[in-house]
Short mmCIF file of C-alpha atoms in Angstrom, two decimals:
data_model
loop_
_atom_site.label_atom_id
_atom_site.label_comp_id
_atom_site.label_asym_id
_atom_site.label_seq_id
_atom_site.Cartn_x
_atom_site.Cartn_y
_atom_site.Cartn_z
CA UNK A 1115 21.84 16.76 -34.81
CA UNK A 1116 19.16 18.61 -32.76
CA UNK A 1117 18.46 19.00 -29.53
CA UNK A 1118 14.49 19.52 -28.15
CA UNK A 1119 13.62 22.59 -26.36
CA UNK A 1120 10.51 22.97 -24.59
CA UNK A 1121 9.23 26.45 -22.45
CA UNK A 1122 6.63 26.51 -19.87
CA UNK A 1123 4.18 28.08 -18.27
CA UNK A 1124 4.39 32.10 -18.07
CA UNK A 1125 7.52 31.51 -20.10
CA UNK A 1126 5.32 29.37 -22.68
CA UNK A 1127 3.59 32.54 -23.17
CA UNK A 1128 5.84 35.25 -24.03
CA UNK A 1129 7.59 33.24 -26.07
CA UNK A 1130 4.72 31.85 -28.72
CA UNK A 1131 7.80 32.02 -31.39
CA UNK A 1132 10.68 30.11 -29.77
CA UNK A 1133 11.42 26.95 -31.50
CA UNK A 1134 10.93 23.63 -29.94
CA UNK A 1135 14.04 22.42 -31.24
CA UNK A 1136 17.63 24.11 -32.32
CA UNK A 1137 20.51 22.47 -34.14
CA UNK A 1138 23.25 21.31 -31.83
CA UNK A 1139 25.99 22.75 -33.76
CA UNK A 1140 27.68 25.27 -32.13
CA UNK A 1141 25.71 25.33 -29.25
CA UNK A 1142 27.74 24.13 -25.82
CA UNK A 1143 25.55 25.42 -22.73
CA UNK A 1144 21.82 25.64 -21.69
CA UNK A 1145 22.65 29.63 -22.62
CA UNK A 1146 23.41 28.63 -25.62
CA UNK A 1147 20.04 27.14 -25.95
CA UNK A 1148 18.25 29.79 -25.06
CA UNK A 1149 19.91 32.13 -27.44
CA UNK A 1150 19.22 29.77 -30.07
CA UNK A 1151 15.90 28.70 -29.58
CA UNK A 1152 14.55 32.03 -28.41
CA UNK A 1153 16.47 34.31 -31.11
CA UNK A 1154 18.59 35.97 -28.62
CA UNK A 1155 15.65 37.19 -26.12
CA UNK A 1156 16.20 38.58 -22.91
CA UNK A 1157 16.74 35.76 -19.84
CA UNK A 1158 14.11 36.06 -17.35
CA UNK A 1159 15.79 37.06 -13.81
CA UNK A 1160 14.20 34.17 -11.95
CA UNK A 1161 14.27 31.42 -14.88
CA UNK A 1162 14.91 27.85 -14.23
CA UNK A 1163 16.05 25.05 -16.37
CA UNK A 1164 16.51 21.32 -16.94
CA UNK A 1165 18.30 19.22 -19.01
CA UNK A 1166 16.70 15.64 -19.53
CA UNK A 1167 14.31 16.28 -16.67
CA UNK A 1168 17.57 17.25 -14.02
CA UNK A 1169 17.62 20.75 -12.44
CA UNK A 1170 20.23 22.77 -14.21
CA UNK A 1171 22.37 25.80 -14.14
CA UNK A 1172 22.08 27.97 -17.48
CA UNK A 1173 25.63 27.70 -17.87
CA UNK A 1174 25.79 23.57 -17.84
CA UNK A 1175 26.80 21.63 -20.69
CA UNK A 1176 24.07 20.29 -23.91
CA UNK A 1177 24.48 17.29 -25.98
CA UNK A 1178 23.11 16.72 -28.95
CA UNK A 1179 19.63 15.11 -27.99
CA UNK A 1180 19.23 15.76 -24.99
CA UNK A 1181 16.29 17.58 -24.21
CA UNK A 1182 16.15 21.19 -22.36
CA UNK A 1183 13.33 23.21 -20.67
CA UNK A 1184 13.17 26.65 -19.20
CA UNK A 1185 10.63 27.63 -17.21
CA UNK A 1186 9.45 30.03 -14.15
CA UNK A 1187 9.96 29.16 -10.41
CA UNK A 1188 6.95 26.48 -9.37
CA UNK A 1189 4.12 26.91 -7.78
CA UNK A 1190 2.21 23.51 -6.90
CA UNK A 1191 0.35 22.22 -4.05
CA UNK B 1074 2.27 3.28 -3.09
CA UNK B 1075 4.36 6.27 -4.38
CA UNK B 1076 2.80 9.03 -6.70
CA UNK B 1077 -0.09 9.77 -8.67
CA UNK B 1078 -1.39 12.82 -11.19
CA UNK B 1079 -4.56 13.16 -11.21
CA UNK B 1080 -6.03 14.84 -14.33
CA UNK B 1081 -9.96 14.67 -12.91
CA UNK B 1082 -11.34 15.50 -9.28
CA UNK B 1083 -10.11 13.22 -6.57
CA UNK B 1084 -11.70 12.83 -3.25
CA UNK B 1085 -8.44 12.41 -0.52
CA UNK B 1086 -10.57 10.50 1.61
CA UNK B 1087 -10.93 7.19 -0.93
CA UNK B 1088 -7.42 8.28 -1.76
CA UNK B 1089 -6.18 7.89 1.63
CA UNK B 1090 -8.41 4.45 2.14
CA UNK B 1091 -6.88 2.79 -1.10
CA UNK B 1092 -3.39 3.52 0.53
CA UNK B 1093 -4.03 1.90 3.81
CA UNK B 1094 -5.56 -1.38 2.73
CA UNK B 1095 -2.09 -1.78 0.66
CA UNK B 1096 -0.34 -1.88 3.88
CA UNK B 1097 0.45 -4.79 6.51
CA UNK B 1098 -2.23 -5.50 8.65
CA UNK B 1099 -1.03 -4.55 12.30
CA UNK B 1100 2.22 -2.99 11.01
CA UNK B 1101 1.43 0.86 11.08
CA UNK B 1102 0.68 2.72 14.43
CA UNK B 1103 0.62 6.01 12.71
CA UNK B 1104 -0.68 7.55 9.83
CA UNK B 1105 -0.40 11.63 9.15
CA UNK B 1106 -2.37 13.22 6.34
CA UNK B 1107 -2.82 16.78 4.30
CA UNK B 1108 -5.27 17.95 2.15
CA UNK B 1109 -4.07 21.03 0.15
CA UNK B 1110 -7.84 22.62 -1.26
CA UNK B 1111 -8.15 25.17 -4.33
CA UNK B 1112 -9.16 28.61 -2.45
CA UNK B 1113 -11.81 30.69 -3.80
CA UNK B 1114 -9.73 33.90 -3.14
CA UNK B 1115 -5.72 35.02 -3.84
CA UNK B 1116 -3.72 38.22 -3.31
CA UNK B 1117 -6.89 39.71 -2.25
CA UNK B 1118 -8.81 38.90 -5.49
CA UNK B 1119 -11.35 36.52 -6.03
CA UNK B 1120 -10.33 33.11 -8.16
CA UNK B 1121 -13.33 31.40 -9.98
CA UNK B 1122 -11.04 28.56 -11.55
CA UNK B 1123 -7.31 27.37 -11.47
CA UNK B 1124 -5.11 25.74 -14.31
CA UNK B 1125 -2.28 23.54 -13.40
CA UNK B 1126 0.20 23.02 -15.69
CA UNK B 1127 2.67 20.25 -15.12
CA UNK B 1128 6.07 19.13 -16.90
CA UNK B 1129 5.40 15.23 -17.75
CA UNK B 1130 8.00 12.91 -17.20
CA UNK B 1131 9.78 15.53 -14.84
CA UNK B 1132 7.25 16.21 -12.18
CA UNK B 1133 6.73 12.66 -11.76
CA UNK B 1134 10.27 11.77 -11.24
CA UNK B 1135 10.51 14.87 -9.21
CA UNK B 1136 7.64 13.33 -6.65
CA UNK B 1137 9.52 10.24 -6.83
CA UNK B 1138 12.51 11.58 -5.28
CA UNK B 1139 10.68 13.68 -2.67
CA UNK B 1140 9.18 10.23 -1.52
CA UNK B 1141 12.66 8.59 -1.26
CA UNK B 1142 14.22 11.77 0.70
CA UNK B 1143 11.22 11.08 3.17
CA UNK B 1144 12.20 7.22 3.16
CA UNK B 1145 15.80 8.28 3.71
CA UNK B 1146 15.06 10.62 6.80
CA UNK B 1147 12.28 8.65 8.94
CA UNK B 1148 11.44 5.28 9.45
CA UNK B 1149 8.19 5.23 7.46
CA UNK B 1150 6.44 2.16 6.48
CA UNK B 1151 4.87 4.13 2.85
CA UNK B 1152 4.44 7.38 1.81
CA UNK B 1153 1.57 8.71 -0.73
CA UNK B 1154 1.63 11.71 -2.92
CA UNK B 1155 -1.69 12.65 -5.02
CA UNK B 1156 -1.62 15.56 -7.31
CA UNK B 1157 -4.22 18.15 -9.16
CA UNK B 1158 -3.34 18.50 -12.86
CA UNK B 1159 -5.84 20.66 -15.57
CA UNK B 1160 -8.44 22.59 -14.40
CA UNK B 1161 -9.25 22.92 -11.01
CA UNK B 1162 -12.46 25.04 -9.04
CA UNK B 1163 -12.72 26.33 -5.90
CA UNK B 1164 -13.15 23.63 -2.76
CA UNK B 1165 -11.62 20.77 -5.27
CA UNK B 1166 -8.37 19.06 -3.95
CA UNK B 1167 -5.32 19.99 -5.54
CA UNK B 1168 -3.05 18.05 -3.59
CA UNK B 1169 -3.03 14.89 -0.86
CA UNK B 1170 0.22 13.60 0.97
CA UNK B 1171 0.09 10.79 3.12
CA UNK B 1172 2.50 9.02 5.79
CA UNK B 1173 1.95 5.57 7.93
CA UNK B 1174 4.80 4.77 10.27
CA UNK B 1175 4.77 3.02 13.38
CA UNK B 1176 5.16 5.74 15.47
CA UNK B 1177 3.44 9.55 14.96
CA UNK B 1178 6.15 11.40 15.31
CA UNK B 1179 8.00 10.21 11.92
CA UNK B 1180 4.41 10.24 10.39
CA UNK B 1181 4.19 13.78 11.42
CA UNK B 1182 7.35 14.92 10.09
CA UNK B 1183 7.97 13.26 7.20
CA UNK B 1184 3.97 14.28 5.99
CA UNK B 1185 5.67 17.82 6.17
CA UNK B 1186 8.44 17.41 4.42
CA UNK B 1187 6.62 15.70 1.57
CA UNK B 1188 4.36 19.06 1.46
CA UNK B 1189 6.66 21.14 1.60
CA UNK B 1190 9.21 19.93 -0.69
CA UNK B 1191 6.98 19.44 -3.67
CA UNK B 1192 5.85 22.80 -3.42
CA UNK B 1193 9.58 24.08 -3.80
CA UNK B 1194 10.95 21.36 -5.88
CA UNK B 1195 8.00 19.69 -8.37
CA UNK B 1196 7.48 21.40 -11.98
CA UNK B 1197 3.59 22.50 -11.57
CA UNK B 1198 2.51 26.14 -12.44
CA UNK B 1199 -0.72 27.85 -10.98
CA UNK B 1200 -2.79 29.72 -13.40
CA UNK B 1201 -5.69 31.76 -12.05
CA UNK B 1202 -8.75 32.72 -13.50
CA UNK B 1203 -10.31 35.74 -11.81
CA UNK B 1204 -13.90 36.65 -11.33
CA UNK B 1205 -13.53 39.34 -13.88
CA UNK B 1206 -12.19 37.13 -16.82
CA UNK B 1207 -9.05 37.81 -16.25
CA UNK B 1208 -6.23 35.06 -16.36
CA UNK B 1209 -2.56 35.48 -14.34
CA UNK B 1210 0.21 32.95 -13.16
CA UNK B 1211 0.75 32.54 -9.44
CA UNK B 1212 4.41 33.66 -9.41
CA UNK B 1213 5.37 32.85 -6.07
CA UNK B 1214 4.47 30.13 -3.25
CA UNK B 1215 3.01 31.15 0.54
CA UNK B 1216 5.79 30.60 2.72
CA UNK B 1217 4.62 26.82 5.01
CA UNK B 1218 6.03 27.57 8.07
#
Protein backbone atom coordinates (compact mmCIF):
# COMPACT_ATOMS: atom_id res chain seq x y z
CA UNK A 1 0.00 0.00 0.00
CA UNK A 2 2.20 2.94 -1.12
CA UNK A 3 1.83 5.62 -3.06
CA UNK A 4 5.06 7.27 -5.26
CA UNK A 5 6.06 10.72 -4.61
CA UNK A 6 8.34 12.50 -6.75
CA UNK A 7 9.71 16.52 -6.21
CA UNK A 8 11.17 18.63 -8.82
CA UNK A 9 13.25 21.04 -9.77
CA UNK A 10 14.10 23.90 -7.06
CA UNK A 11 11.83 21.80 -4.90
CA UNK A 12 14.11 18.62 -5.79
CA UNK A 13 16.70 20.54 -4.11
CA UNK A 14 15.73 21.59 -0.77
CA UNK A 15 14.31 18.61 -0.17
CA UNK A 16 17.41 15.94 -0.80
CA UNK A 17 15.62 13.88 2.23
CA UNK A 18 11.95 13.56 1.24
CA UNK A 19 11.01 10.09 0.42
CA UNK A 20 10.00 9.02 -2.96
CA UNK A 21 7.32 7.02 -1.67
CA UNK A 22 4.95 7.12 1.69
CA UNK A 23 2.53 4.47 2.90
CA UNK A 24 -1.04 5.16 1.95
CA UNK A 25 -2.44 4.54 5.26
CA UNK A 26 -3.82 7.32 6.75
CA UNK A 27 -3.03 9.60 4.24
CA UNK A 28 -6.37 11.15 2.27
CA UNK A 29 -5.12 14.44 0.38
CA UNK A 30 -2.07 15.62 -1.72
CA UNK A 31 -1.39 17.59 1.91
CA UNK A 32 -1.31 14.67 3.33
CA UNK A 33 1.42 13.66 1.04
CA UNK A 34 3.45 16.23 1.54
CA UNK A 35 3.43 15.97 5.25
CA UNK A 36 4.30 12.49 4.91
CA UNK A 37 6.81 12.36 2.44
CA UNK A 38 8.54 15.58 3.43
CA UNK A 39 8.38 15.02 7.40
CA UNK A 40 6.07 17.81 7.99
CA UNK A 41 8.19 20.68 6.06
CA UNK A 42 6.96 23.93 5.35
CA UNK A 43 4.64 24.21 1.85
CA UNK A 44 6.22 26.43 -0.56
CA UNK A 45 3.77 29.56 -1.23
CA UNK A 46 3.75 29.07 -4.99
CA UNK A 47 3.95 25.06 -5.10
CA UNK A 48 2.17 23.06 -7.62
CA UNK A 49 1.11 19.51 -7.77
CA UNK A 50 -0.14 16.53 -9.77
CA UNK A 51 -1.60 13.46 -9.19
CA UNK A 52 -0.98 10.76 -12.01
CA UNK A 53 0.35 13.46 -14.31
CA UNK A 54 -3.22 15.82 -13.79
CA UNK A 55 -2.85 19.34 -12.32
CA UNK A 56 -4.02 19.24 -8.77
CA UNK A 57 -5.13 21.20 -5.82
CA UNK A 58 -3.12 20.25 -2.50
CA UNK A 59 -6.24 19.53 -0.91
CA UNK A 60 -7.53 16.73 -3.66
CA UNK A 61 -7.99 13.26 -2.86
CA UNK A 62 -4.80 10.20 -3.06
CA UNK A 63 -5.28 6.61 -3.70
CA UNK A 64 -3.18 4.16 -2.93
CA UNK A 65 -0.83 4.02 -6.11
CA UNK A 66 -1.33 6.68 -7.61
CA UNK A 67 1.54 8.70 -8.12
CA UNK A 68 2.02 12.51 -6.82
CA UNK A 69 4.53 15.32 -7.67
CA UNK A 70 5.11 18.74 -6.27
CA UNK A 71 6.97 21.04 -7.89
CA UNK A 72 7.64 25.00 -8.57
CA UNK A 73 5.65 27.09 -11.15
CA UNK A 74 7.25 26.25 -14.90
CA UNK A 75 9.35 27.91 -16.77
CA UNK A 76 9.82 26.38 -20.44
CA UNK A 77 10.15 27.72 -23.81
CA UNK B 1 2.87 15.41 -36.41
CA UNK B 2 2.27 16.34 -32.70
CA UNK B 3 5.23 16.64 -30.14
CA UNK B 4 8.71 15.91 -29.73
CA UNK B 5 11.59 16.24 -26.74
CA UNK B 6 14.53 16.69 -27.88
CA UNK B 7 17.39 15.66 -25.54
CA UNK B 8 20.38 16.86 -28.21
CA UNK B 9 20.59 20.17 -30.39
CA UNK B 10 17.93 20.51 -33.01
CA UNK B 11 18.09 22.78 -35.91
CA UNK B 12 14.11 24.26 -36.38
CA UNK B 13 14.76 24.67 -39.87
CA UNK B 14 15.05 20.58 -40.78
CA UNK B 15 12.49 20.47 -38.02
CA UNK B 16 10.10 22.58 -39.75
CA UNK B 17 10.97 20.78 -43.36
CA UNK B 18 10.26 17.18 -41.90
CA UNK B 19 6.77 18.62 -40.85
CA UNK B 20 5.76 19.96 -44.17
CA UNK B 21 6.60 17.05 -46.42
CA UNK B 22 4.09 15.02 -43.96
CA UNK B 23 1.38 17.17 -45.16
CA UNK B 24 -1.04 17.06 -48.35
CA UNK B 25 0.44 18.33 -51.26
CA UNK B 26 -1.64 21.55 -52.25
CA UNK B 27 -3.69 21.44 -49.01
CA UNK B 28 -1.93 24.16 -46.77
CA UNK B 29 -1.90 27.93 -47.82
CA UNK B 30 -0.35 28.91 -44.59
CA UNK B 31 2.24 27.95 -42.41
CA UNK B 32 3.34 30.21 -39.12
CA UNK B 33 6.52 29.38 -37.24
CA UNK B 34 8.61 30.33 -33.81
CA UNK B 35 11.88 29.74 -32.82
CA UNK B 36 12.34 30.29 -29.01
CA UNK B 37 16.64 30.62 -28.75
CA UNK B 38 18.69 30.13 -25.34
CA UNK B 39 19.89 33.91 -24.56
CA UNK B 40 23.31 34.53 -23.50
CA UNK B 41 22.11 37.04 -20.80
CA UNK B 42 19.06 37.00 -17.88
CA UNK B 43 17.96 39.42 -15.15
CA UNK B 44 20.86 41.44 -16.14
CA UNK B 45 23.46 38.66 -15.62
CA UNK B 46 25.27 36.83 -18.03
CA UNK B 47 24.16 32.89 -18.64
CA UNK B 48 27.00 30.62 -20.04
CA UNK B 49 24.71 27.38 -20.04
CA UNK B 50 21.01 26.35 -19.27
CA UNK B 51 19.57 23.02 -17.75
CA UNK B 52 16.10 21.98 -18.54
CA UNK B 53 14.53 19.78 -16.46
CA UNK B 54 11.35 18.13 -17.61
CA UNK B 55 8.61 15.82 -15.84
CA UNK B 56 8.43 12.60 -18.28
CA UNK B 57 5.27 11.23 -19.04
CA UNK B 58 3.58 14.62 -17.88
CA UNK B 59 5.12 17.19 -20.09
CA UNK B 60 4.45 15.13 -22.97
CA UNK B 61 0.85 14.65 -22.34
CA UNK B 62 0.80 18.22 -21.33
CA UNK B 63 2.05 19.25 -25.14
CA UNK B 64 -0.42 16.89 -26.31
CA UNK B 65 -3.26 18.71 -25.01
CA UNK B 66 -1.95 22.17 -25.92
CA UNK B 67 -1.94 20.77 -29.60
CA UNK B 68 -5.61 19.60 -29.35
CA UNK B 69 -6.81 23.08 -27.66
CA UNK B 70 -5.16 24.63 -30.89
CA UNK B 71 -7.10 21.93 -33.08
CA UNK B 72 -10.23 22.79 -31.12
CA UNK B 73 -9.99 26.69 -31.67
CA UNK B 74 -8.78 27.11 -35.49
CA UNK B 75 -9.13 25.26 -38.44
CA UNK B 76 -5.54 24.00 -38.72
CA UNK B 77 -4.49 21.32 -41.00
CA UNK B 78 -1.27 20.12 -38.20
CA UNK B 79 0.37 21.61 -35.57
CA UNK B 80 4.19 20.86 -34.41
CA UNK B 81 5.71 21.30 -31.06
CA UNK B 82 9.68 20.65 -30.63
CA UNK B 83 11.21 20.95 -27.27
CA UNK B 84 14.90 21.55 -25.56
CA UNK B 85 15.48 19.02 -22.74
CA UNK B 86 19.26 18.69 -20.78
CA UNK B 87 21.71 21.05 -21.28
CA UNK B 88 21.36 23.80 -23.42
CA UNK B 89 24.15 26.91 -24.53
CA UNK B 90 23.65 30.10 -25.62
CA UNK B 91 22.21 30.59 -29.50
CA UNK B 92 20.91 26.70 -29.29
CA UNK B 93 17.07 26.27 -29.82
CA UNK B 94 15.14 25.52 -26.92
CA UNK B 95 11.89 25.47 -28.40
CA UNK B 96 10.07 25.31 -32.14
CA UNK B 97 6.16 25.53 -32.68
CA UNK B 98 4.75 25.19 -35.92
CA UNK B 99 1.18 25.77 -37.64
CA UNK B 100 -0.01 25.03 -41.49
CA UNK B 101 -3.60 25.99 -42.18
CA UNK B 102 -5.13 27.06 -45.21
CA UNK B 103 -5.45 30.41 -44.43
CA UNK B 104 -2.68 32.76 -42.28
CA UNK B 105 -4.72 34.08 -40.05
CA UNK B 106 -5.54 30.65 -38.05
CA UNK B 107 -1.79 29.81 -38.69
CA UNK B 108 -0.97 33.00 -36.99
CA UNK B 109 -3.02 32.57 -34.06
CA UNK B 110 -3.04 29.29 -33.21
CA UNK B 111 1.25 29.38 -33.54
CA UNK B 112 0.64 31.80 -30.51
CA UNK B 113 -1.36 30.04 -28.54
CA UNK B 114 0.79 26.93 -28.82
CA UNK B 115 3.78 29.30 -27.45
CA UNK B 116 2.24 30.65 -25.12
CA UNK B 117 0.41 27.97 -23.48
CA UNK B 118 3.31 25.63 -23.03
CA UNK B 119 5.17 28.17 -21.38
CA UNK B 120 2.31 28.50 -18.66
CA UNK B 121 1.04 25.03 -18.69
CA UNK B 122 4.09 22.29 -19.64
CA UNK B 123 6.28 20.85 -16.58
CA UNK B 124 9.93 22.18 -17.77
CA UNK B 125 12.20 24.10 -15.25
CA UNK B 126 15.06 26.55 -16.36
CA UNK B 127 18.27 26.22 -14.56
CA UNK B 128 20.97 28.79 -15.25
CA UNK B 129 24.48 28.61 -15.07
CA UNK B 130 26.12 32.01 -14.69
CA UNK B 131 29.43 33.23 -15.92
CA UNK B 132 30.72 33.18 -12.43
CA UNK B 133 29.93 29.43 -11.61
CA UNK B 134 27.10 30.08 -10.12
CA UNK B 135 23.85 27.93 -10.69
CA UNK B 136 19.97 29.42 -9.99
CA UNK B 137 16.38 28.37 -11.20
CA UNK B 138 14.51 30.77 -13.44
CA UNK B 139 11.52 31.28 -11.10
CA UNK B 140 9.28 33.10 -13.20
CA UNK B 141 8.37 33.38 -17.10
CA UNK B 142 8.65 36.95 -19.28
CA UNK B 143 5.25 37.97 -19.73
CA UNK B 144 4.46 37.14 -24.16
CA UNK B 145 2.34 39.79 -24.84
Amino acid sequence: MAIKVKFFASLREQLPAADSQVDADGVATIEDVWQRATANALIPAHVLCSVNLEHRELHAPVSDGDEVAFFPPVTGG
Amino acid sequence: MGVQLHSEPFDPGVELARFEATLPVGSVGATASFTGTMRNHNEGDQVCAMTLEHYPGMTEKQLEEVVQDARQQWDIIDALIVHRVGDILPGQPIVLTAVCSAHRAAAFDACRFLMEALKSRATFWKKETLLNGETRWVEKNTPGH
